[in-house]
Amino acid sequence: MADVYRWRLAPDGLATRRQLRALGLRPGGQDVVAELHRPRRRKAPLVAYLYRVDRAKPVRPMTSARAAALAAAMRARRTCPNCRTDVGYCIPRSLGMCVPCHDTPAA
């Protein structure tokens, strides 16, 4: 069972995934060491998982193949399935198409 700490009371040497990424690190396969609970009114607490900083590994460098795959995925998210144009923003999933296509009535 992982240790549980309240908000802002975690000991030094533990960090969340975002904090590790800001330091240029990744968990590197290690298990969760502790949980951080942030209480909320009338709701379940927010939970963040903590990892040991000394066991974290450096972030893998971006390769040209990974950069190309990421660019292709983002291009696919920006391409409207109706008009097949790159609209310059990510297509909202709620609409399923670009805003001009959605606002134009079907003939």
mmCIF file of N, CA and C in Angstrom:
data_model
loop_
_atom_site.group_PDB
_atom_site.id
_atom_site.type_symbol
_atom_site.label_atom_id
_atom_site.label_comp_id
_atom_site.label_asym_id
_atom_site.label_seq_id
_atom_site.Cartn_x
_atom_site.Cartn_y
_atom_site.Cartn_z
ATOM 1 N N MET A 1 0.846 -1.187 0.000
ATOM 2 C CA MET A 1 0.000 0.000 0.000
ATOM 3 C C MET A 1 0.886 1.243 0.000
ATOM 4 N N ALA A 2 0.600 2.159 -0.879
ATOM 5 C CA ALA A 2 1.377 3.390 -0.979
ATOM 6 C C ALA A 2 1.027 4.323 0.180
ATOM 7 N N ASP A 3 1.993 5.111 0.594
ATOM 8 C CA ASP A 3 1.748 6.112 1.632
ATOM 9 C C ASP A 3 0.803 7.170 1.091
ATOM 10 N N VAL A 4 0.041 7.781 1.980
ATOM 11 C CA VAL A 4 -0.900 8.827 1.588
ATOM 12 C C VAL A 4 -0.539 10.098 2.352
ATOM 13 N N TYR A 5 -0.383 11.190 1.603
ATOM 14 C CA TYR A 5 -0.066 12.491 2.193
ATOM 15 C C TYR A 5 -1.156 13.480 1.827
ATOM 16 N N ARG A 6 -1.382 14.434 2.702
ATOM 17 C CA ARG A 6 -2.330 15.496 2.402
ATOM 18 C C ARG A 6 -1.653 16.556 1.548
ATOM 19 N N TRP A 7 -2.466 17.400 0.951
ATOM 20 C CA TRP A 7 -2.019 18.455 0.055
ATOM 21 C C TRP A 7 -0.907 19.279 0.688
ATOM 22 N N ARG A 8 0.195 19.449 -0.020
ATOM 23 C CA ARG A 8 1.368 20.235 0.367
ATOM 24 C C ARG A 8 2.165 19.661 1.539
ATOM 25 N N LEU A 9 1.897 18.409 1.918
ATOM 26 C CA LEU A 9 2.617 17.824 3.047
ATOM 27 C C LEU A 9 3.471 16.634 2.644
ATOM 28 N N ALA A 10 3.721 16.453 1.367
ATOM 29 C CA ALA A 10 4.565 15.351 0.910
ATOM 30 C C ALA A 10 6.029 15.677 1.209
ATOM 31 N N PRO A 11 6.820 14.678 1.551
ATOM 32 C CA PRO A 11 8.239 14.936 1.837
ATOM 33 C C PRO A 11 9.026 15.262 0.571
ATOM 34 N N ASP A 12 10.192 15.859 0.762
ATOM 35 C CA ASP A 12 11.075 16.157 -0.367
ATOM 36 C C ASP A 12 11.543 14.847 -0.993
ATOM 37 N N GLY A 13 11.855 14.900 -2.265
ATOM 38 C CA GLY A 13 12.330 13.715 -2.954
ATOM 39 C C GLY A 13 11.242 12.961 -3.692
ATOM 40 N N LEU A 14 9.981 13.419 -3.574
ATOM 41 C CA LEU A 14 8.863 12.828 -4.300
ATOM 42 C C LEU A 14 8.288 13.862 -5.247
ATOM 43 N N ALA A 15 7.824 13.413 -6.418
ATOM 44 C CA ALA A 15 7.285 14.346 -7.406
ATOM 45 C C ALA A 15 6.232 13.645 -8.245
ATOM 46 N N THR A 16 5.312 14.436 -8.785
ATOM 47 C CA THR A 16 4.309 13.922 -9.712
ATOM 48 C C THR A 16 4.931 13.784 -11.098
ATOM 49 N N ARG A 17 4.198 13.196 -12.023
ATOM 50 C CA ARG A 17 4.690 13.063 -13.397
ATOM 51 C C ARG A 17 4.987 14.425 -14.014
ATOM 52 N N ARG A 18 4.112 15.388 -13.798
ATOM 53 C CA ARG A 18 4.337 16.725 -14.363
ATOM 54 C C ARG A 18 5.569 17.380 -13.774
ATOM 55 N N GLN A 19 5.762 17.205 -12.485
ATOM 56 C CA GLN A 19 6.945 17.785 -11.854
ATOM 57 C C GLN A 19 8.217 17.114 -12.365
ATOM 58 N N LEU A 20 8.150 15.795 -12.564
ATOM 59 C CA LEU A 20 9.299 15.098 -13.132
ATOM 60 C C LEU A 20 9.594 15.603 -14.541
ATOM 61 N N ARG A 21 8.552 15.784 -15.347
ATOM 62 C CA ARG A 21 8.738 16.245 -16.726
ATOM 63 C C ARG A 21 9.352 17.638 -16.738
ATOM 64 N N ALA A 22 8.957 18.499 -15.804
ATOM 65 C CA ALA A 22 9.528 19.841 -15.729
ATOM 66 C C ALA A 22 11.022 19.783 -15.398
ATOM 67 N N LEU A 23 11.441 18.718 -14.731
ATOM 68 C CA LEU A 23 12.849 18.530 -14.408
ATOM 69 C C LEU A 23 13.597 17.775 -15.498
ATOM 70 N N GLY A 24 12.876 17.400 -16.571
ATOM 71 C CA GLY A 24 13.498 16.653 -17.655
ATOM 72 C C GLY A 24 13.623 15.176 -17.341
ATOM 73 N N LEU A 25 12.733 14.665 -16.482
ATOM 74 C CA LEU A 25 12.785 13.271 -16.053
ATOM 75 C C LEU A 25 11.475 12.569 -16.349
ATOM 76 N N ARG A 26 11.479 11.235 -16.221
ATOM 77 C CA ARG A 26 10.293 10.404 -16.358
ATOM 78 C C ARG A 26 10.341 9.342 -15.272
ATOM 79 N N PRO A 27 9.206 8.748 -14.903
ATOM 80 C CA PRO A 27 9.222 7.736 -13.837
ATOM 81 C C PRO A 27 10.127 6.543 -14.157
ATOM 82 N N GLY A 28 10.222 6.140 -15.410
ATOM 83 C CA GLY A 28 11.152 5.088 -15.782
ATOM 84 C C GLY A 28 10.775 3.708 -15.289
ATOM 85 N N GLY A 29 9.487 3.407 -15.204
ATOM 86 C CA GLY A 29 9.048 2.070 -14.827
ATOM 87 C C GLY A 29 8.915 1.828 -13.339
ATOM 88 N N GLN A 30 9.246 2.796 -12.523
ATOM 89 C CA GLN A 30 9.113 2.589 -11.082
ATOM 90 C C GLN A 30 7.648 2.633 -10.658
ATOM 91 N N ASP A 31 7.344 1.948 -9.588
ATOM 92 C CA ASP A 31 5.989 1.923 -9.063
ATOM 93 C C ASP A 31 5.683 3.219 -8.324
ATOM 94 N N VAL A 32 4.403 3.477 -8.141
ATOM 95 C CA VAL A 32 3.969 4.646 -7.377
ATOM 96 C C VAL A 32 4.406 4.455 -5.927
ATOM 97 N N VAL A 33 5.051 5.478 -5.365
ATOM 98 C CA VAL A 33 5.557 5.401 -4.005
ATOM 99 C C VAL A 33 4.522 5.913 -3.010
ATOM 100 N N ALA A 34 3.786 6.957 -3.398
ATOM 101 C CA ALA A 34 2.833 7.568 -2.476
ATOM 102 C C ALA A 34 1.717 8.249 -3.271
ATOM 103 N N GLU A 35 0.670 8.596 -2.558
ATOM 104 C CA GLU A 35 -0.438 9.348 -3.138
ATOM 105 C C GLU A 35 -0.570 10.664 -2.396
ATOM 106 N N LEU A 36 -0.945 11.674 -3.155
ATOM 107 C CA LEU A 36 -1.179 12.996 -2.584
ATOM 108 C C LEU A 36 -2.664 13.283 -2.717
ATOM 109 N N HIS A 37 -3.338 13.563 -1.601
ATOM 110 C CA HIS A 37 -4.778 13.823 -1.628
ATOM 111 C C HIS A 37 -5.041 15.297 -1.379
ATOM 112 N N ARG A 38 -5.791 15.894 -2.294
ATOM 113 C CA ARG A 38 -6.208 17.286 -2.140
ATOM 114 C C ARG A 38 -7.695 17.287 -1.839
ATOM 115 N N PRO A 39 -8.087 17.676 -0.624
ATOM 116 C CA PRO A 39 -9.516 17.623 -0.272
ATOM 117 C C PRO A 39 -10.337 18.654 -1.033
ATOM 118 N N ARG A 40 -11.594 18.276 -1.287
ATOM 119 C CA ARG A 40 -12.548 19.178 -1.928
ATOM 120 C C ARG A 40 -13.861 19.108 -1.160
ATOM 121 N N ARG A 41 -14.625 20.173 -1.233
ATOM 122 C CA ARG A 41 -15.923 20.188 -0.562
ATOM 123 C C ARG A 41 -16.929 19.349 -1.331
ATOM 124 N N ARG A 42 -17.631 18.508 -0.640
ATOM 125 C CA ARG A 42 -18.728 17.702 -1.175
ATOM 126 C C ARG A 42 -18.324 16.782 -2.319
ATOM 127 N N LYS A 43 -17.055 16.533 -2.514
ATOM 128 C CA LYS A 43 -16.590 15.645 -3.569
ATOM 129 C C LYS A 43 -15.440 14.804 -3.038
ATOM 130 N N ALA A 44 -15.146 13.757 -3.762
ATOM 131 C CA ALA A 44 -13.988 12.940 -3.405
ATOM 132 C C ALA A 44 -12.713 13.759 -3.608
ATOM 133 N N PRO A 45 -11.677 13.479 -2.841
ATOM 134 C CA PRO A 45 -10.451 14.265 -2.991
ATOM 135 C C PRO A 45 -9.769 13.992 -4.330
ATOM 136 N N LEU A 46 -9.039 14.996 -4.817
ATOM 137 C CA LEU A 46 -8.206 14.806 -5.999
ATOM 138 C C LEU A 46 -6.978 14.012 -5.575
ATOM 139 N N VAL A 47 -6.561 13.085 -6.418
ATOM 140 C CA VAL A 47 -5.436 12.218 -6.087
ATOM 141 C C VAL A 47 -4.333 12.405 -7.120
ATOM 142 N N ALA A 48 -3.110 12.581 -6.637
ATOM 143 C CA ALA A 48 -1.936 12.647 -7.497
ATOM 144 C C ALA A 48 -0.978 11.555 -7.039
ATOM 145 N N TYR A 49 -0.378 10.867 -7.998
ATOM 146 C CA TYR A 49 0.565 9.806 -7.674
ATOM 147 C C TYR A 49 1.972 10.374 -7.653
ATOM 148 N N LEU A 50 2.749 9.952 -6.658
ATOM 149 C CA LEU A 50 4.097 10.479 -6.452
ATOM 150 C C LEU A 50 5.140 9.404 -6.738
ATOM 151 N N TYR A 51 6.248 9.835 -7.337
ATOM 152 C CA TYR A 51 7.361 8.959 -7.682
ATOM 153 C C TYR A 51 8.633 9.497 -7.053
ATOM 154 N N ARG A 52 9.607 8.627 -6.847
ATOM 155 C CA ARG A 52 10.883 9.050 -6.284
ATOM 156 C C ARG A 52 11.717 9.732 -7.357
ATOM 157 N N VAL A 53 12.237 10.902 -7.030
ATOM 158 C CA VAL A 53 13.036 11.673 -7.984
ATOM 159 C C VAL A 53 14.388 11.002 -8.215
ATOM 160 N N ASP A 54 14.959 10.391 -7.182
ATOM 161 C CA ASP A 54 16.283 9.778 -7.343
ATOM 162 C C ASP A 54 16.257 8.530 -8.215
ATOM 163 N N ARG A 55 15.105 7.910 -8.388
ATOM 164 C CA ARG A 55 14.982 6.729 -9.256
ATOM 165 C C ARG A 55 14.500 7.083 -10.663
ATOM 166 N N ALA A 56 14.157 8.329 -10.881
ATOM 167 C CA ALA A 56 13.647 8.754 -12.193
ATOM 168 C C ALA A 56 14.766 8.740 -13.223
ATOM 169 N N LYS A 57 14.368 8.503 -14.471
ATOM 170 C CA LYS A 57 15.321 8.453 -15.575
ATOM 171 C C LYS A 57 15.137 9.677 -16.458
ATOM 172 N N PRO A 58 16.165 10.028 -17.230
ATOM 173 C CA PRO A 58 16.011 11.185 -18.121
ATOM 174 C C PRO A 58 15.000 10.900 -19.225
ATOM 175 N N VAL A 59 14.360 11.951 -19.712
ATOM 176 C CA VAL A 59 13.394 11.838 -20.795
ATOM 177 C C VAL A 59 14.124 11.398 -22.056
ATOM 178 N N ARG A 60 13.498 10.488 -22.790
ATOM 179 C CA ARG A 60 14.102 10.038 -24.043
ATOM 180 C C ARG A 60 14.105 11.184 -25.046
ATOM 181 N N PRO A 61 15.176 11.318 -25.831
ATOM 182 C CA PRO A 61 15.223 12.426 -26.790
ATOM 183 C C PRO A 61 14.227 12.216 -27.933
ATOM 184 N N MET A 62 13.761 13.323 -28.509
ATOM 185 C CA MET A 62 12.842 13.271 -29.637
ATOM 186 C C MET A 62 13.624 12.879 -30.887
ATOM 187 N N THR A 63 13.233 11.772 -31.507
ATOM 188 C CA THR A 63 13.880 11.336 -32.745
ATOM 189 C C THR A 63 13.118 11.917 -33.933
ATOM 190 N N SER A 64 13.717 11.855 -35.098
ATOM 191 C CA SER A 64 13.049 12.386 -36.288
ATOM 192 C C SER A 64 11.793 11.582 -36.613
ATOM 193 N N ALA A 65 11.800 10.277 -36.370
ATOM 194 C CA ALA A 65 10.621 9.449 -36.638
ATOM 195 C C ALA A 65 9.478 9.802 -35.678
ATOM 196 N N ARG A 66 9.803 10.016 -34.408
ATOM 197 C CA ARG A 66 8.771 10.402 -33.446
ATOM 198 C C ARG A 66 8.213 11.781 -33.770
ATOM 199 N N ALA A 67 9.069 12.705 -34.186
ATOM 200 C CA ALA A 67 8.612 14.044 -34.554
ATOM 201 C C ALA A 67 7.699 13.979 -35.771
ATOM 202 N N ALA A 68 8.040 13.132 -36.743
ATOM 203 C CA ALA A 68 7.207 12.988 -37.939
ATOM 204 C C ALA A 68 5.851 12.371 -37.588
ATOM 205 N N ALA A 69 5.843 11.375 -36.704
ATOM 206 C CA ALA A 69 4.593 10.744 -36.292
ATOM 207 C C ALA A 69 3.712 11.724 -35.532
ATOM 208 N N LEU A 70 4.306 12.536 -34.679
ATOM 209 C CA LEU A 70 3.550 13.536 -33.937
ATOM 210 C C LEU A 70 2.971 14.590 -34.874
ATOM 211 N N ALA A 71 3.746 15.021 -35.852
ATOM 212 C CA ALA A 71 3.265 16.004 -36.829
ATOM 213 C C ALA A 71 2.112 15.434 -37.653
ATOM 214 N N ALA A 72 2.207 14.166 -38.041
ATOM 215 C CA ALA A 72 1.129 13.540 -38.809
ATOM 216 C C ALA A 72 -0.141 13.414 -37.974
ATOM 217 N N ALA A 73 -0.004 13.080 -36.710
ATOM 218 C CA ALA A 73 -1.180 12.962 -35.841
ATOM 219 C C ALA A 73 -1.856 14.317 -35.649
ATOM 220 N N MET A 74 -1.072 15.363 -35.466
ATOM 221 C CA MET A 74 -1.647 16.697 -35.293
ATOM 222 C C MET A 74 -2.278 17.193 -36.588
ATOM 223 N N ARG A 75 -1.673 16.874 -37.730
ATOM 224 C CA ARG A 75 -2.254 17.241 -39.023
ATOM 225 C C ARG A 75 -3.607 16.546 -39.221
ATOM 226 N N ALA A 76 -3.706 15.294 -38.797
ATOM 227 C CA ALA A 76 -4.972 14.559 -38.905
ATOM 228 C C ALA A 76 -6.045 15.182 -38.010
ATOM 229 N N ARG A 77 -5.673 15.692 -36.860
ATOM 230 C CA ARG A 77 -6.644 16.336 -35.964
ATOM 231 C C ARG A 77 -7.112 17.681 -36.499
ATOM 232 N N ARG A 78 -6.296 18.321 -37.360
ATOM 233 C CA ARG A 78 -6.646 19.625 -37.919
ATOM 234 C C ARG A 78 -7.379 19.524 -39.261
ATOM 235 N N THR A 79 -7.429 18.339 -39.866
ATOM 236 C CA THR A 79 -8.027 18.176 -41.184
ATOM 237 C C THR A 79 -9.508 17.840 -41.054
ATOM 238 N N CYS A 80 -10.352 18.635 -41.708
ATOM 239 C CA CYS A 80 -11.801 18.434 -41.662
ATOM 240 C C CYS A 80 -12.165 17.233 -42.535
ATOM 241 N N PRO A 81 -12.970 16.299 -42.031
ATOM 242 C CA PRO A 81 -13.342 15.146 -42.843
ATOM 243 C C PRO A 81 -14.309 15.504 -43.969
ATOM 244 N N ASN A 82 -14.996 16.644 -43.881
ATOM 245 C CA ASN A 82 -15.941 17.044 -44.933
ATOM 246 C C ASN A 82 -15.251 17.757 -46.085
ATOM 247 N N CYS A 83 -14.545 18.840 -45.798
ATOM 248 C CA CYS A 83 -13.943 19.647 -46.863
ATOM 249 C C CYS A 83 -12.484 19.285 -47.119
ATOM 250 N N ARG A 84 -11.900 18.396 -46.292
ATOM 251 C CA ARG A 84 -10.535 17.910 -46.474
ATOM 252 C C ARG A 84 -9.484 19.010 -46.472
ATOM 253 N N THR A 85 -9.719 20.078 -45.707
ATOM 254 C CA THR A 85 -8.730 21.150 -45.617
ATOM 255 C C THR A 85 -8.149 21.199 -44.210
ATOM 256 N N ASP A 86 -6.916 21.661 -44.126
ATOM 257 C CA ASP A 86 -6.274 21.876 -42.833
ATOM 258 C C ASP A 86 -6.765 23.223 -42.334
ATOM 259 N N VAL A 87 -7.606 23.202 -41.291
ATOM 260 C CA VAL A 87 -8.250 24.432 -40.826
ATOM 261 C C VAL A 87 -7.381 25.225 -39.849
ATOM 262 N N GLY A 88 -6.249 24.679 -39.413
ATOM 263 C CA GLY A 88 -5.343 25.429 -38.552
ATOM 264 C C GLY A 88 -5.617 25.298 -37.066
ATOM 265 N N TYR A 89 -6.629 24.527 -36.690
ATOM 266 C CA TYR A 89 -6.923 24.273 -35.288
ATOM 267 C C TYR A 89 -7.440 22.846 -35.178
ATOM 268 N N CYS A 90 -7.417 22.295 -33.981
ATOM 269 C CA CYS A 90 -7.913 20.936 -33.793
ATOM 270 C C CYS A 90 -9.433 20.936 -33.919
ATOM 271 N N ILE A 91 -9.951 20.019 -34.729
ATOM 272 C CA ILE A 91 -11.391 19.915 -34.958
ATOM 273 C C ILE A 91 -12.064 19.501 -33.649
ATOM 274 N N PRO A 92 -13.091 20.222 -33.191
ATOM 275 C CA PRO A 92 -13.781 19.820 -31.968
ATOM 276 C C PRO A 92 -14.457 18.459 -32.147
ATOM 277 N N ARG A 93 -14.259 17.558 -31.204
ATOM 278 C CA ARG A 93 -14.869 16.239 -31.295
ATOM 279 C C ARG A 93 -16.383 16.327 -31.192
ATOM 280 N N SER A 94 -16.880 17.347 -30.513
ATOM 281 C CA SER A 94 -18.333 17.495 -30.385
ATOM 282 C C SER A 94 -18.984 17.826 -31.722
ATOM 283 N N LEU A 95 -18.246 18.495 -32.617
ATOM 284 C CA LEU A 95 -18.782 18.844 -33.929
ATOM 285 C C LEU A 95 -18.466 17.774 -34.973
ATOM 286 N N GLY A 96 -17.268 17.216 -34.923
ATOM 287 C CA GLY A 96 -16.856 16.215 -35.886
ATOM 288 C C GLY A 96 -16.430 16.783 -37.219
ATOM 289 N N MET A 97 -16.430 18.095 -37.357
ATOM 290 C CA MET A 97 -16.023 18.770 -38.585
ATOM 291 C C MET A 97 -15.640 20.194 -38.229
ATOM 292 N N CYS A 98 -15.087 20.926 -39.197
ATOM 293 C CA CYS A 98 -14.686 22.305 -38.916
ATOM 294 C C CYS A 98 -15.933 23.165 -38.704
ATOM 295 N N VAL A 99 -15.751 24.308 -38.089
ATOM 296 C CA VAL A 99 -16.877 25.184 -37.757
ATOM 297 C C VAL A 99 -17.614 25.667 -39.003
ATOM 298 N N PRO A 100 -16.932 26.111 -40.081
ATOM 299 C CA PRO A 100 -17.672 26.526 -41.288
ATOM 300 C C PRO A 100 -18.527 25.414 -41.868
ATOM 301 N N CYS A 101 -18.009 24.185 -41.915
ATOM 302 C CA CYS A 101 -18.809 23.063 -42.431
ATOM 303 C C CYS A 101 -20.007 22.784 -41.527
ATOM 304 N N HIS A 102 -19.802 22.921 -40.234
ATOM 305 C CA HIS A 102 -20.886 22.667 -39.290
ATOM 306 C C HIS A 102 -21.966 23.738 -39.398
ATOM 307 N N ASP A 103 -21.547 24.980 -39.603
ATOM 308 C CA ASP A 103 -22.515 26.091 -39.656
ATOM 309 C C ASP A 103 -23.227 26.193 -40.996
ATOM 310 N N THR A 104 -22.670 25.575 -42.053
ATOM 311 C CA THR A 104 -23.295 25.626 -43.351
ATOM 312 C C THR A 104 -24.408 24.567 -43.425
ATOM 313 N N PRO A 105 -25.637 24.954 -43.723
ATOM 314 C CA PRO A 105 -26.705 23.947 -43.787
ATOM 315 C C PRO A 105 -26.505 23.007 -44.967
ATOM 316 N N ALA A 106 -26.842 21.750 -44.747
ATOM 317 C CA ALA A 106 -26.720 20.738 -45.831
ATOM 318 C C ALA A 106 -27.792 20.984 -46.879
ATOM 319 N N ALA A 107 -27.430 20.828 -48.153
ATOM 320 C CA ALA A 107 -28.378 21.094 -49.229
ATOM 321 C C ALA A 107 -29.248 19.879 -49.505
#
